[in-house]
Structures are given as structure tokens and as C-alpha cells.
Amino acid sequence: MGSNNYEYIEERLLSITNCLKKSELSTMYRYFTLILLALILSCKEEPKTTPVSETRDDKRPNIILIVADDQGWGDLGSSGNTNLETPQIDALAKYGVSFENFYVQPVCSPTRAEILTGRYFPRTGVYSTSSGGERMNYEETTLAELLKNAGYKTAIYGKWHNGTQAPYHPNSQGFNDFYGFASGHWGNYFDPMLEHNGKITRGKGYLPDDLTDHALEFIEQSKTEPFFLYLPYNIPHSPMQVPDKYWNKFKDKNLQLLSEDGENETIDFTKAALAMVENIDYNVGRVMAKLRELYLEDNSIIIYMTDNGPNSYRWNGGMKGRKGSTDEGGVRSPLYIQWTGIIKEGKKINEIAGSIDLLPTIAGLADVYPITAKPIDGKDLTPLIFDEKQDWKDRIIYNHWNGQTSLRTQNFRLDSENKLYRISRDRGQKIDISSQNPRLVDSLKRMKDDWLTAVKPLDSRNDNRPFTIGHPKFSFTHLPARDAKAHGGIKRSNQHPNDSYFTNWKSLKDSITWDVEVLAEGTFEVDLYYTADLENMGSIVELSLGKSKIAKKITEAHNPPLIGKEQDKVVRIESYVKNFKPLRLGKMVLKKGRGSLVLKATEIPNSVVADVRLLVFNRVD
């Protein structure tokens, strides 16, 4: 190999080494890896083609991946929606490449796991959007880890939704910097409680604007070295909160395009969602302006997509289904990739692709060899992007959620009821052609069954993973009410666990428990985030795990009002929230191992103990 390629080999050695440490690879795969490495080292000739990243700069391209939350394919001007204006996002399609048949999963955490791993989400341990089922197995090799090992600075600002406690936390999955929230949704978008690398902090202003502020600061700080910026915005996911600047444009507007399910569309919800998307567009514009200001646009790859279909009935190009559905409308997403001067402007790609393809494609664009602990399902899409698709083969993209599975070939969709639709002519899935194509249906049904057998979806009945405490390399562990179980008369503030809290704690027989595993012995300071009014002071709360116990009397009243209703544009389904106060319970010595962490009261002098939102453990030894 050429004299400048020793660093290239060294990076692959590091990637292989990390992979072997992290995975449980078979002996055969280890031997294969060693043979592959020997071939790389024995190569004496210059490569026939120059890596694309070396044609622009002496450093790898920056990568910015922007993911909207609950935005449908149709919520963009570039998709033909005249109800709103999204010039900044539309420009990514105009000056980049657009995938016309790109598919994600029906809900948030599954798609995010696929983006990060290149693997179908059931393989990664994800099966739910809350209460532990959103966790992506820590043995997975993430896109951030691949890029970090190749010399990239990595950051995520926004919604993670693939695990709260290390080693599931983003800081333990390849990201140097994390600012945002790890939960599936958040209850307040104005000055909310967030975390920054495990530390509880307070946001500033409207959350998407705040996330973008951190992104701009990261770009500024990283301008001389390659960086990977993951920007998963929290909107237009409910609660439907948006600044009046955006809402006022829509509140009295007559929408020209409506859902075909007109009787199910809530117009104010649609208007709020579109206003939120216009805020995303504003912030995408801020990111692009920063790249231009720093002369980074030409060496930056910008990717835009969404995580599932729209979170309400609204115009979506006539497609069947919305968020939660495995039909076209629930899983089709825009995918725009811009790399100025490298990717042909305005190109449209019709071949089917999916969220599983992001990891190998980004690795291909960045010239990073994607050696991972587990085999990936996705394909590198760069041959399609650069017109090098001579050997591109037909494939199937699978969609799965809540026991429903459909699959998409290049021309057809076999839905969850095994009805067949020619999507290339029938996006709305109006004409079932299964009776005319019995052999094709039987073949696709067998493929669906084989896929389900291969990926082995988990559910709460066979998920035995505890919540982890005390990872030796990370200081903080958060145990939110979302991940706990309430006993006795204690109630959750909402049926949707994400961002909920516990209330109605009145009896000595009541308790809150977390199924936990302490990963490394240590001493931890523990804070309980609570609210309690003046009339109910004096209760003593006790936290125990095995033989370790600490207790503290609640002596300071803190009874703030519920937040959110005054900012909501439509009535929410999630819990309202409030500003919880930390109570230092004391220091707790925890032994390594698994057990039940129990929070209870030993004295209740009045009628109520407290409302509880969160426990935070901080390793101090």
C-alpha cells in the first residue's frame, strides 16, 4: 500500500480490536477477521480508486445526521405539501440526493436502534418505547463508535430513546457529548429539565432551538477535525408545544391539503405539527449557515430523515397508515443526503432502502470500514448515490411493530394481513391483488415467517434485563419513575410511563421498586427528585438494596404547579410535569450484583409522603 496508508491500516486494526473486545464472536469469525487483516497488510499496490473523502480535504468529511420525531413523509414542501414552507429542508433535496422509497419503522426507538446499528431492531433487544423495552443491547457496535474509532468527535443533542443507564446511555455508546433526554418523550419543551452527560441541568428556551444552539457550539469547537453530529429533534412529537411565532401563522389558516381520513383529522393538531416542522426548518437553516460561515459545507455530509410516520391523521401523500402502522404511511420517510460537489444535485433514487442502511452508507461515504461486533442487515447505498449499481440486487425491507409485520419489495408490499399491493402504482394500498398472485404471496409469506424466526422479537415476558447502576466508567445513573414499579396505593401520573411520576403515596405499606444490577461495587451519593406540600412535611423515606440502607426526613416543602397546559396547542395525552426538587438521601455503599431497589416510608406523620420523579446515583469513590 502507499506510504500514506499506514494510518488507514492502523484505524482498521483499532476497529477490529475493539470489535473483538466487545463482541461474543465465533472462532470462525475471529479467524476470518485475522485473514482479512493479513490480506490488507500484504497488499502492495496502490488502490485502484481514491477514497471519495480524499478528493476534497486532508480530513474525513464531517457528518450531520438530523432526525425529526413523528414527522410524516408528507410534512414537507419537497413532498408536495402546500400547507407549510420548509425551504431549508427542501434545499437538501434540491442540492443533494433524495431516496423516493426509504423506510423506517413504525415508532421511535426501533428506528433509532436501526440507524445506530445497521441491524433490524428486534435483533438489538428493542421491543417497546418505554419501561426498559426501548433499550438497545450494549453489545451492539454503534455508528458513533465506528466513527469515534476512526478519529471523529461525536455528539448527540436531543432525544436518545435507546436506554437511560450506562452501558445503554449515549455516552457509553460512542458519543463524547450528550445534551437532551433519554426518554421516549418529554413533557415540557420550554426551559425543561434535561441532562448533560449525566448531570441534571435546565434547558434554555424552546427545546429544538436550545438543541441547535448546542449543535452550533459543537460545530464551532470541532471545525478543525472531523465530527459526527447526531441531531435527533424532539418535534413534532406531542405534547404539541410551539412558540407563538410559528403557531400564529397557522392558527387561522385554511389548510389546502387534508387527510383522506378526514373524519379522524384534528385540524388544530395538524396545524401545531406543521408549525413545529417549520421550526425544525428554521433550525436546519441555522446549522447550514454555521457550516457556510466556517467554510465547512463543502466537506460536510448532511442527512435528513424522520423516525416514523405522522403522529396524527393529516395529509401524507394519500398513503395508508400513520405512526404505529406497518403500512406505507406509517413507515415511509424522506431521506435527503447533501454533500456539495460530491453528490449530484437533485438526483432521485427509486430503489428501496431503509434505516438499517444508514450505518453502512455513512461508513462508506466517510471511508470507514464497518467492522461490527454483530453482522449488519443494511446495505451501503453509495453505489446508488454515485451511479455504480451494476450489481445491485433486489431486496426486501421488513417493518414490524406490536405483533404486526409487513414487507416491501421493489414493487410490492405484503401487509400484516398478507394482502398484496403494487406500491409502484398504488401508494394508498387500495387494491388488494393477492388473489391474482398466489405464488408471490406464498413466497413473501414464507420470507416474512423466516425473518421473524431469524430476528426473534423480544417482549416484556421474556426480557430479563435489569436496570443497571454503577457502571465503573461513568459517574451518574438515572433511575426514573418510568423504569420503576409501584406497589400498594401509589399511582403513576399517566398511563404512558415516559416522563411520568408517582403520586398518591400515603401508606407505610406502599413502595416503589426497581429491578437493578450493580455493575461495580462503590459508594454513591443518592438524590431523590420529589415534590411535597407544607402540610405533609416530616415523612421519613428509606432506600434499600440488600443490606445497604439510607433514610432521610423530608423537611423542605416544594409544591410547584403542573406545567404544560398553558403552552399546549391541543389537549395532550401524556402526563403534565412539574419542577421536581432534589433531596440528598445520603451515601449508599452498593455491592456488585442484582437485586430489588426499594423506596418506602418508615414514618408518615400526615396524609401524604411525596410525589417522586427520579433517583440519581453519583459514584463518589
Short mmCIF file of C-alpha atoms in Angstrom, two decimals, residues 52-473:
data_model
loop_
_atom_site.label_atom_id
_atom_site.label_comp_id
_atom_site.label_asym_id
_atom_site.label_seq_id
_atom_site.Cartn_x
_atom_site.Cartn_y
_atom_site.Cartn_z
CA VAL A 52 -14.00 9.91 -2.00
CA SER A 53 -13.10 11.69 1.24
CA GLU A 54 -9.57 12.33 -0.03
CA THR A 55 -10.77 14.29 -3.05
CA ARG A 56 -11.84 17.34 -1.04
CA ASP A 57 -9.68 17.82 2.01
CA ASP A 58 -6.96 16.25 4.10
CA LYS A 59 -9.53 15.16 6.66
CA ARG A 60 -12.58 12.96 6.53
CA PRO A 61 -15.92 14.62 5.84
CA ASN A 62 -18.00 15.91 8.72
CA ILE A 63 -21.30 14.11 9.14
CA ILE A 64 -24.51 15.70 10.40
CA LEU A 65 -27.50 13.39 10.83
CA ILE A 66 -30.79 15.19 11.53
CA VAL A 67 -33.82 13.11 12.58
CA ALA A 68 -37.28 14.59 13.13
CA ASP A 69 -39.59 12.95 15.69
CA ASP A 70 -43.07 11.92 14.44
CA GLN A 71 -42.87 13.98 11.26
CA GLY A 72 -44.53 12.24 8.34
CA TRP A 73 -43.16 11.92 4.83
CA GLY A 74 -45.80 14.42 3.75
CA ASP A 75 -44.89 17.15 6.24
CA LEU A 76 -42.51 18.90 3.83
CA GLY A 77 -42.77 21.24 0.89
CA SER A 78 -40.43 18.92 -1.02
CA SER A 79 -43.06 16.16 -0.68
CA GLY A 80 -45.68 18.40 -2.26
CA ASN A 81 -47.33 19.77 0.87
CA THR A 82 -48.53 23.32 0.20
CA ASN A 83 -49.80 23.77 3.76
CA LEU A 84 -46.36 24.76 5.04
CA GLU A 85 -43.00 26.15 3.95
CA THR A 86 -39.76 24.22 4.52
CA PRO A 87 -37.19 25.87 2.22
CA GLN A 88 -34.12 24.82 4.23
CA ILE A 89 -35.01 21.13 4.30
CA ASP A 90 -36.24 21.24 0.70
CA ALA A 91 -32.82 22.63 -0.28
CA LEU A 92 -31.17 19.45 0.99
CA ALA A 93 -33.22 17.54 -1.56
CA LYS A 94 -32.62 20.13 -4.28
CA TYR A 95 -28.85 20.19 -3.82
CA GLY A 96 -28.44 16.58 -2.77
CA VAL A 97 -29.91 13.16 -3.41
CA SER A 98 -33.43 12.00 -2.47
CA PHE A 99 -34.44 8.42 -1.79
CA GLU A 100 -38.02 8.06 -3.00
CA ASN A 101 -38.66 4.69 -1.32
CA PHE A 102 -36.94 4.92 2.04
CA TYR A 103 -38.42 3.07 5.03
CA VAL A 104 -38.06 3.33 8.77
CA GLN A 105 -40.00 1.51 11.50
CA PRO A 106 -43.50 2.49 12.76
CA VAL A 107 -42.30 4.06 16.03
CA CYS A 108 -39.34 5.88 17.54
CA SER A 109 -36.93 3.60 19.42
CA PRO A 110 -36.90 0.79 16.82
CA THR A 111 -35.90 3.19 14.04
CA ARG A 112 -33.21 4.80 16.19
CA ALA A 113 -31.70 1.42 17.01
CA GLU A 114 -31.56 0.57 13.31
CA ILE A 115 -29.92 3.89 12.44
CA LEU A 116 -27.24 3.33 15.06
CA THR A 117 -26.51 -0.37 14.41
CA GLY A 118 -27.43 -1.16 10.81
CA ARG A 119 -29.44 -4.10 12.17
CA TYR A 120 -33.15 -4.83 12.34
CA PHE A 121 -34.31 -3.60 15.71
CA PRO A 122 -35.59 -6.90 17.20
CA ARG A 123 -32.04 -8.23 16.96
CA THR A 124 -30.86 -5.35 19.18
CA GLY A 125 -33.19 -6.05 22.12
CA VAL A 126 -35.66 -3.24 21.37
CA TYR A 127 -39.34 -4.19 21.55
CA SER A 128 -41.09 -1.25 23.22
CA THR A 129 -40.83 2.51 23.62
CA SER A 130 -40.65 2.61 27.43
CA SER A 131 -40.01 0.80 30.71
CA GLY A 132 -36.81 -0.88 29.51
CA GLY A 133 -38.09 -2.19 26.21
CA GLU A 134 -36.54 0.75 24.36
CA ARG A 135 -33.02 -0.32 25.33
CA MET A 136 -30.58 -1.26 22.60
CA ASN A 137 -28.25 -4.04 23.75
CA TYR A 138 -24.92 -2.58 24.76
CA GLU A 139 -23.03 -5.32 22.87
CA GLU A 140 -24.08 -3.69 19.62
CA THR A 141 -21.50 -1.68 17.70
CA THR A 142 -22.92 1.76 17.03
CA LEU A 143 -22.30 4.21 14.22
CA ALA A 144 -20.87 6.62 16.79
CA GLU A 145 -18.37 4.01 17.97
CA LEU A 146 -17.24 3.27 14.42
CA LEU A 147 -16.70 6.94 13.67
CA LYS A 148 -15.11 7.69 17.03
CA ASN A 149 -12.60 4.89 16.46
CA ALA A 150 -11.82 6.47 13.09
CA GLY A 151 -10.92 9.79 14.70
CA TYR A 152 -14.27 11.58 14.73
CA LYS A 153 -15.51 13.79 17.54
CA THR A 154 -19.04 12.66 18.31
CA ALA A 155 -22.04 14.42 19.83
CA ILE A 156 -25.78 13.93 20.20
CA TYR A 157 -28.17 16.72 21.09
CA GLY A 158 -31.80 15.75 21.53
CA LYS A 159 -33.82 12.59 22.06
CA TRP A 160 -31.86 9.35 22.53
CA HIS A 161 -34.59 6.79 23.32
CA ASN A 162 -32.37 3.69 23.36
CA GLY A 163 -31.60 3.36 27.08
CA THR A 164 -31.05 5.63 30.07
CA GLN A 165 -28.47 3.91 32.25
CA ALA A 166 -24.91 3.11 31.20
CA PRO A 167 -23.95 1.00 29.32
CA TYR A 168 -27.13 1.82 27.37
CA HIS A 169 -26.64 5.58 27.75
CA PRO A 170 -25.33 7.53 24.72
CA ASN A 171 -22.07 8.44 26.50
CA SER A 172 -21.35 4.71 26.75
CA GLN A 173 -22.36 4.07 23.14
CA GLY A 174 -19.76 6.18 21.36
CA PHE A 175 -20.87 9.77 21.95
CA ASN A 176 -18.41 12.18 23.56
CA ASP A 177 -21.12 14.71 24.35
CA PHE A 178 -24.83 14.29 25.10
CA TYR A 179 -27.33 17.03 25.88
CA GLY A 180 -31.03 16.27 25.90
CA PHE A 181 -33.17 13.48 27.29
CA ALA A 182 -33.00 9.71 27.05
CA SER A 183 -36.75 9.10 27.38
CA GLY A 184 -39.26 8.43 24.62
CA HIS A 185 -40.99 11.77 25.00
CA TRP A 186 -40.68 14.82 27.19
CA GLY A 187 -43.47 16.66 29.00
CA ASN A 188 -42.33 20.25 28.54
CA TYR A 189 -40.48 21.95 25.70
CA PHE A 190 -39.82 25.33 27.33
CA ASP A 191 -36.88 25.55 29.79
CA PRO A 192 -37.23 21.83 30.61
CA MET A 193 -35.22 19.65 32.95
CA LEU A 194 -32.60 17.87 30.82
CA GLU A 195 -29.26 16.19 31.29
CA HIS A 196 -25.78 16.95 30.05
CA ASN A 197 -23.54 13.89 30.16
CA GLY A 198 -25.48 12.58 33.15
CA LYS A 199 -25.75 15.81 35.12
CA ILE A 200 -29.21 17.26 35.61
CA THR A 201 -29.48 20.69 34.03
CA ARG A 202 -32.11 23.18 32.90
CA GLY A 203 -32.75 23.92 29.23
CA LYS A 204 -32.89 27.43 27.85
CA GLY A 205 -35.92 28.48 25.83
CA TYR A 206 -37.70 26.33 23.24
CA LEU A 207 -36.05 22.92 23.24
CA PRO A 208 -35.32 22.49 19.50
CA ASP A 209 -33.72 25.95 19.45
CA ASP A 210 -31.67 25.03 22.52
CA LEU A 211 -30.54 21.75 20.97
CA THR A 212 -29.46 23.65 17.87
CA ASP A 213 -27.53 26.14 20.00
CA HIS A 214 -25.50 23.24 21.39
CA ALA A 215 -25.05 21.83 17.88
CA LEU A 216 -23.68 25.15 16.60
CA GLU A 217 -21.28 25.37 19.53
CA PHE A 218 -20.08 21.82 18.84
CA ILE A 219 -19.52 22.62 15.15
CA GLU A 220 -17.52 25.71 16.11
CA GLN A 221 -15.38 23.76 18.58
CA SER A 222 -14.80 20.89 16.12
CA LYS A 223 -14.13 22.84 12.94
CA THR A 224 -10.52 21.67 12.58
CA GLU A 225 -11.21 17.95 12.93
CA PRO A 226 -13.83 15.56 11.55
CA PHE A 227 -17.00 15.40 13.59
CA PHE A 228 -20.20 13.37 13.72
CA LEU A 229 -23.19 15.38 14.91
CA TYR A 230 -26.40 13.45 15.61
CA LEU A 231 -29.29 15.90 15.96
CA PRO A 232 -32.50 13.99 16.82
CA TYR A 233 -35.07 16.72 17.40
CA ASN A 234 -37.98 16.15 19.79
CA ILE A 235 -40.70 17.53 17.50
CA PRO A 236 -43.36 17.32 16.13
CA HIS A 237 -43.87 14.64 18.80
CA SER A 238 -46.54 15.60 21.31
CA PRO A 239 -47.14 17.50 23.55
CA MET A 240 -47.94 19.98 20.83
CA GLN A 241 -45.98 22.95 22.11
CA VAL A 242 -44.54 25.54 19.74
CA PRO A 243 -43.69 29.24 20.11
CA ASP A 244 -46.44 31.67 19.13
CA LYS A 245 -44.20 32.98 16.35
CA TYR A 246 -44.86 29.72 14.47
CA TRP A 247 -48.34 28.95 15.78
CA ASN A 248 -49.79 32.33 14.80
CA LYS A 249 -49.04 31.61 11.15
CA PHE A 250 -51.25 28.53 11.23
CA LYS A 251 -53.97 29.03 13.86
CA ASP A 252 -56.38 30.83 11.49
CA LYS A 253 -55.09 29.33 8.25
CA ASN A 254 -57.33 27.32 5.92
CA LEU A 255 -55.36 24.19 5.07
CA GLN A 256 -55.47 23.20 1.42
CA LEU A 257 -54.43 19.58 1.86
CA LEU A 258 -56.15 17.31 4.37
CA SER A 259 -56.00 13.66 5.32
CA GLU A 260 -58.09 11.24 3.31
CA ASP A 261 -59.33 10.06 6.71
CA GLY A 262 -60.96 13.43 7.13
CA GLU A 263 -63.29 12.45 9.95
CA ASN A 264 -60.25 11.44 12.05
CA GLU A 265 -58.16 14.54 11.45
CA THR A 266 -57.88 17.07 14.27
CA ILE A 267 -57.15 20.31 12.45
CA ASP A 268 -55.50 22.11 15.37
CA PHE A 269 -53.19 19.11 15.88
CA THR A 270 -52.25 19.25 12.21
CA LYS A 271 -51.60 22.98 12.42
CA ALA A 272 -49.43 22.56 15.52
CA ALA A 273 -47.44 19.76 13.86
CA LEU A 274 -46.83 21.87 10.75
CA ALA A 275 -45.79 24.84 12.88
CA MET A 276 -43.30 22.61 14.69
CA VAL A 277 -41.88 21.35 11.39
CA GLU A 278 -41.37 24.96 10.30
CA ASN A 279 -39.33 25.41 13.49
CA ILE A 280 -37.21 22.41 12.50
CA ASP A 281 -36.71 24.02 9.10
CA TYR A 282 -35.56 27.23 10.79
CA ASN A 283 -33.02 25.30 12.82
CA VAL A 284 -31.78 23.30 9.85
CA GLY A 285 -31.14 26.68 8.25
CA ARG A 286 -29.12 27.75 11.29
CA VAL A 287 -26.95 24.63 11.00
CA MET A 288 -26.33 25.23 7.30
CA ALA A 289 -25.50 28.89 7.92
CA LYS A 290 -22.91 27.89 10.54
CA LEU A 291 -21.27 25.46 8.11
CA ARG A 292 -21.05 28.18 5.47
CA GLU A 293 -19.73 30.71 7.97
CA LEU A 294 -16.90 28.33 8.86
CA TYR A 295 -16.31 27.21 5.24
CA LEU A 296 -17.25 23.65 6.18
CA GLU A 297 -20.20 22.99 3.88
CA ASP A 298 -18.13 21.54 1.05
CA ASN A 299 -16.63 18.92 3.36
CA SER A 300 -19.78 18.10 5.31
CA ILE A 301 -22.38 15.42 4.63
CA ILE A 302 -25.83 16.49 5.79
CA ILE A 303 -28.54 13.82 6.14
CA TYR A 304 -32.20 14.46 6.91
CA MET A 305 -34.88 11.89 7.77
CA THR A 306 -37.72 11.12 10.17
CA ASP A 307 -38.22 8.24 12.59
CA ASN A 308 -41.74 7.07 11.64
CA GLY A 309 -44.99 8.19 10.04
CA PRO A 310 -47.03 11.21 11.18
CA ASN A 311 -48.38 11.21 14.74
CA SER A 312 -51.88 12.17 13.59
CA TYR A 313 -54.17 11.87 10.61
CA ARG A 314 -53.05 14.60 8.21
CA TRP A 315 -52.03 14.89 4.59
CA ASN A 316 -49.39 12.29 3.77
CA GLY A 317 -49.47 11.85 0.02
CA GLY A 318 -52.53 9.61 0.11
CA MET A 319 -50.66 6.75 1.78
CA LYS A 320 -52.40 4.32 4.10
CA GLY A 321 -51.42 4.33 7.77
CA ARG A 322 -49.79 6.68 10.27
CA LYS A 323 -47.40 6.30 13.22
CA GLY A 324 -47.62 2.80 14.67
CA SER A 325 -48.74 1.23 11.39
CA THR A 326 -46.64 -1.07 9.22
CA ASP A 327 -48.39 0.25 6.10
CA GLU A 328 -46.72 2.74 3.73
CA GLY A 329 -47.87 5.85 5.58
CA GLY A 330 -46.50 4.57 8.87
CA VAL A 331 -43.01 3.74 7.66
CA ARG A 332 -42.12 5.83 4.61
CA SER A 333 -39.66 8.61 5.41
CA PRO A 334 -37.82 11.23 3.40
CA LEU A 335 -34.09 10.65 3.13
CA TYR A 336 -32.05 13.55 1.79
CA ILE A 337 -28.25 13.43 1.62
CA GLN A 338 -26.27 16.50 0.58
CA TRP A 339 -22.54 16.64 0.00
CA THR A 340 -21.78 19.71 -2.07
CA GLY A 341 -19.72 18.99 -5.17
CA ILE A 342 -19.54 15.25 -4.48
CA ILE A 343 -23.15 14.06 -4.65
CA LYS A 344 -25.04 15.00 -7.80
CA GLU A 345 -27.61 17.74 -7.22
CA GLY A 346 -31.29 16.87 -7.41
CA LYS A 347 -30.82 13.17 -8.03
CA LYS A 348 -33.77 10.92 -7.15
CA ILE A 349 -33.22 7.25 -6.31
CA ASN A 350 -36.12 4.82 -6.66
CA GLU A 351 -34.52 1.68 -5.26
CA ILE A 352 -35.94 0.74 -1.85
CA ALA A 353 -33.78 1.42 1.19
CA GLY A 354 -34.22 1.59 4.95
CA SER A 355 -32.94 2.86 8.27
CA ILE A 356 -30.76 -0.27 8.51
CA ASP A 357 -28.74 1.19 5.62
CA LEU A 358 -27.61 4.36 7.39
CA LEU A 359 -24.63 2.84 9.22
CA PRO A 360 -23.01 1.12 6.21
CA THR A 361 -23.79 4.08 3.94
CA ILE A 362 -22.31 6.69 6.25
CA ALA A 363 -19.31 4.44 6.80
CA GLY A 364 -18.93 4.15 3.04
CA LEU A 365 -19.15 7.90 2.49
CA ALA A 366 -16.62 8.51 5.26
CA ASP A 367 -14.30 5.73 4.07
CA VAL A 368 -14.56 3.95 7.42
CA TYR A 369 -14.58 0.17 7.24
CA PRO A 370 -17.73 -1.03 9.10
CA ILE A 371 -16.36 -3.86 11.22
CA THR A 372 -19.02 -4.53 13.86
CA ALA A 373 -19.49 -6.98 16.69
CA LYS A 374 -22.55 -8.46 15.03
CA PRO A 375 -23.47 -8.89 11.35
CA ILE A 376 -25.38 -5.94 9.91
CA ASP A 377 -28.56 -6.22 7.85
CA GLY A 378 -28.21 -2.94 5.95
CA LYS A 379 -26.52 -2.22 2.64
CA ASP A 380 -24.10 0.51 1.66
CA LEU A 381 -26.14 2.78 -0.62
CA THR A 382 -23.16 4.59 -2.12
CA PRO A 383 -23.35 2.61 -5.39
CA LEU A 384 -26.83 4.05 -5.87
CA ILE A 385 -25.70 7.53 -4.88
CA PHE A 386 -22.73 7.52 -7.26
CA ASP A 387 -24.32 5.54 -10.15
CA GLU A 388 -22.20 2.44 -9.53
CA LYS A 389 -25.10 0.00 -9.17
CA GLN A 390 -24.23 -2.58 -11.81
CA ASP A 391 -24.57 -5.48 -9.38
CA TRP A 392 -27.37 -4.00 -7.25
CA LYS A 393 -29.74 -6.81 -6.33
CA ASP A 394 -33.42 -6.78 -5.48
CA ARG A 395 -34.08 -6.92 -1.76
CA ILE A 396 -36.78 -6.83 0.89
CA ILE A 397 -37.27 -4.26 3.66
CA TYR A 398 -39.16 -5.55 6.71
CA ASN A 399 -41.39 -3.50 9.01
CA HIS A 400 -42.58 -4.77 12.36
CA TRP A 401 -44.41 -3.43 15.39
CA ASN A 402 -46.84 -4.64 18.04
CA GLY A 403 -47.16 -8.11 16.52
CA GLN A 404 -47.76 -6.73 13.01
CA THR A 405 -45.26 -7.41 10.22
CA SER A 406 -45.22 -6.27 6.61
CA LEU A 407 -42.56 -6.34 3.95
CA ARG A 408 -41.69 -4.20 0.97
CA THR A 409 -40.13 -5.39 -2.26
CA GLN A 410 -39.17 -3.00 -5.02
CA ASN A 411 -42.72 -3.01 -6.38
CA PHE A 412 -44.97 -4.66 -3.80
CA ARG A 413 -45.98 -4.57 -0.15
CA LEU A 414 -47.30 -7.64 1.63
CA ASP A 415 -49.13 -6.14 4.59
CA SER A 416 -49.64 -7.51 8.11
CA GLU A 417 -52.78 -9.36 6.95
CA ASN A 418 -50.95 -10.85 3.95
CA LYS A 419 -52.78 -8.65 1.48
CA LEU A 420 -50.65 -7.72 -1.53
CA TYR A 421 -50.40 -4.25 -3.07
CA ARG A 422 -48.46 -3.00 -6.08
CA ILE A 423 -46.99 0.08 -4.36
CA SER A 424 -45.32 1.33 -7.51
CA ARG A 425 -48.88 2.09 -8.74
CA ASP A 426 -50.92 2.06 -5.52
CA ARG A 427 -49.34 4.00 -2.64
CA GLY A 428 -52.71 4.17 -0.92
CA GLN A 429 -52.99 0.37 -0.77
CA LYS A 430 -56.50 0.44 -2.17
CA ILE A 431 -56.42 -2.60 -4.48
CA ASP A 432 -55.55 -5.97 -2.96
CA ILE A 433 -54.03 -8.12 -5.72
CA SER A 434 -53.19 -11.16 -3.59
CA SER A 435 -55.77 -13.42 -5.30
CA GLN A 436 -54.20 -12.72 -8.69
CA ASN A 437 -50.68 -13.50 -7.42
CA PRO A 438 -50.95 -16.53 -5.10
CA ARG A 439 -47.43 -17.83 -5.75
CA LEU A 440 -45.86 -14.45 -5.00
CA VAL A 441 -47.95 -14.12 -1.83
CA ASP A 442 -46.92 -17.57 -0.64
CA SER A 443 -43.26 -16.79 -1.31
CA LEU A 444 -43.43 -13.47 0.57
CA LYS A 445 -45.31 -15.08 3.48
CA ARG A 446 -42.52 -17.63 3.83
CA MET A 447 -39.95 -14.82 3.79
CA LYS A 448 -41.90 -12.98 6.47
CA ASP A 449 -42.02 -16.09 8.66
CA ASP A 450 -38.33 -16.76 8.10
CA TRP A 451 -37.48 -13.18 9.06
CA LEU A 452 -39.48 -13.38 12.29
CA THR A 453 -37.75 -16.64 13.16
CA ALA A 454 -34.34 -15.10 12.48
CA VAL A 455 -34.75 -11.83 14.41
CA LYS A 456 -36.58 -13.37 17.42
CA PRO A 457 -38.54 -10.34 18.70
CA LEU A 458 -38.48 -9.86 22.46
CA ASP A 459 -41.37 -8.78 24.65
CA SER A 460 -41.79 -7.90 28.31
CA ARG A 461 -42.41 -11.56 29.19
CA ASN A 462 -39.00 -12.77 28.01
CA ASP A 463 -36.89 -9.68 28.66
CA ASN A 464 -34.85 -10.44 31.76
CA ARG A 465 -32.51 -7.44 31.59
CA PRO A 466 -32.30 -5.46 34.85
CA PHE A 467 -31.74 -1.72 35.04
CA THR A 468 -28.06 -1.05 35.60
CA ILE A 469 -26.39 1.04 38.31
CA GLY A 470 -22.77 1.97 38.83
CA HIS A 471 -21.02 1.40 35.54
CA PRO A 472 -17.35 1.77 36.56
CA LYS A 473 -16.53 4.25 33.77
#
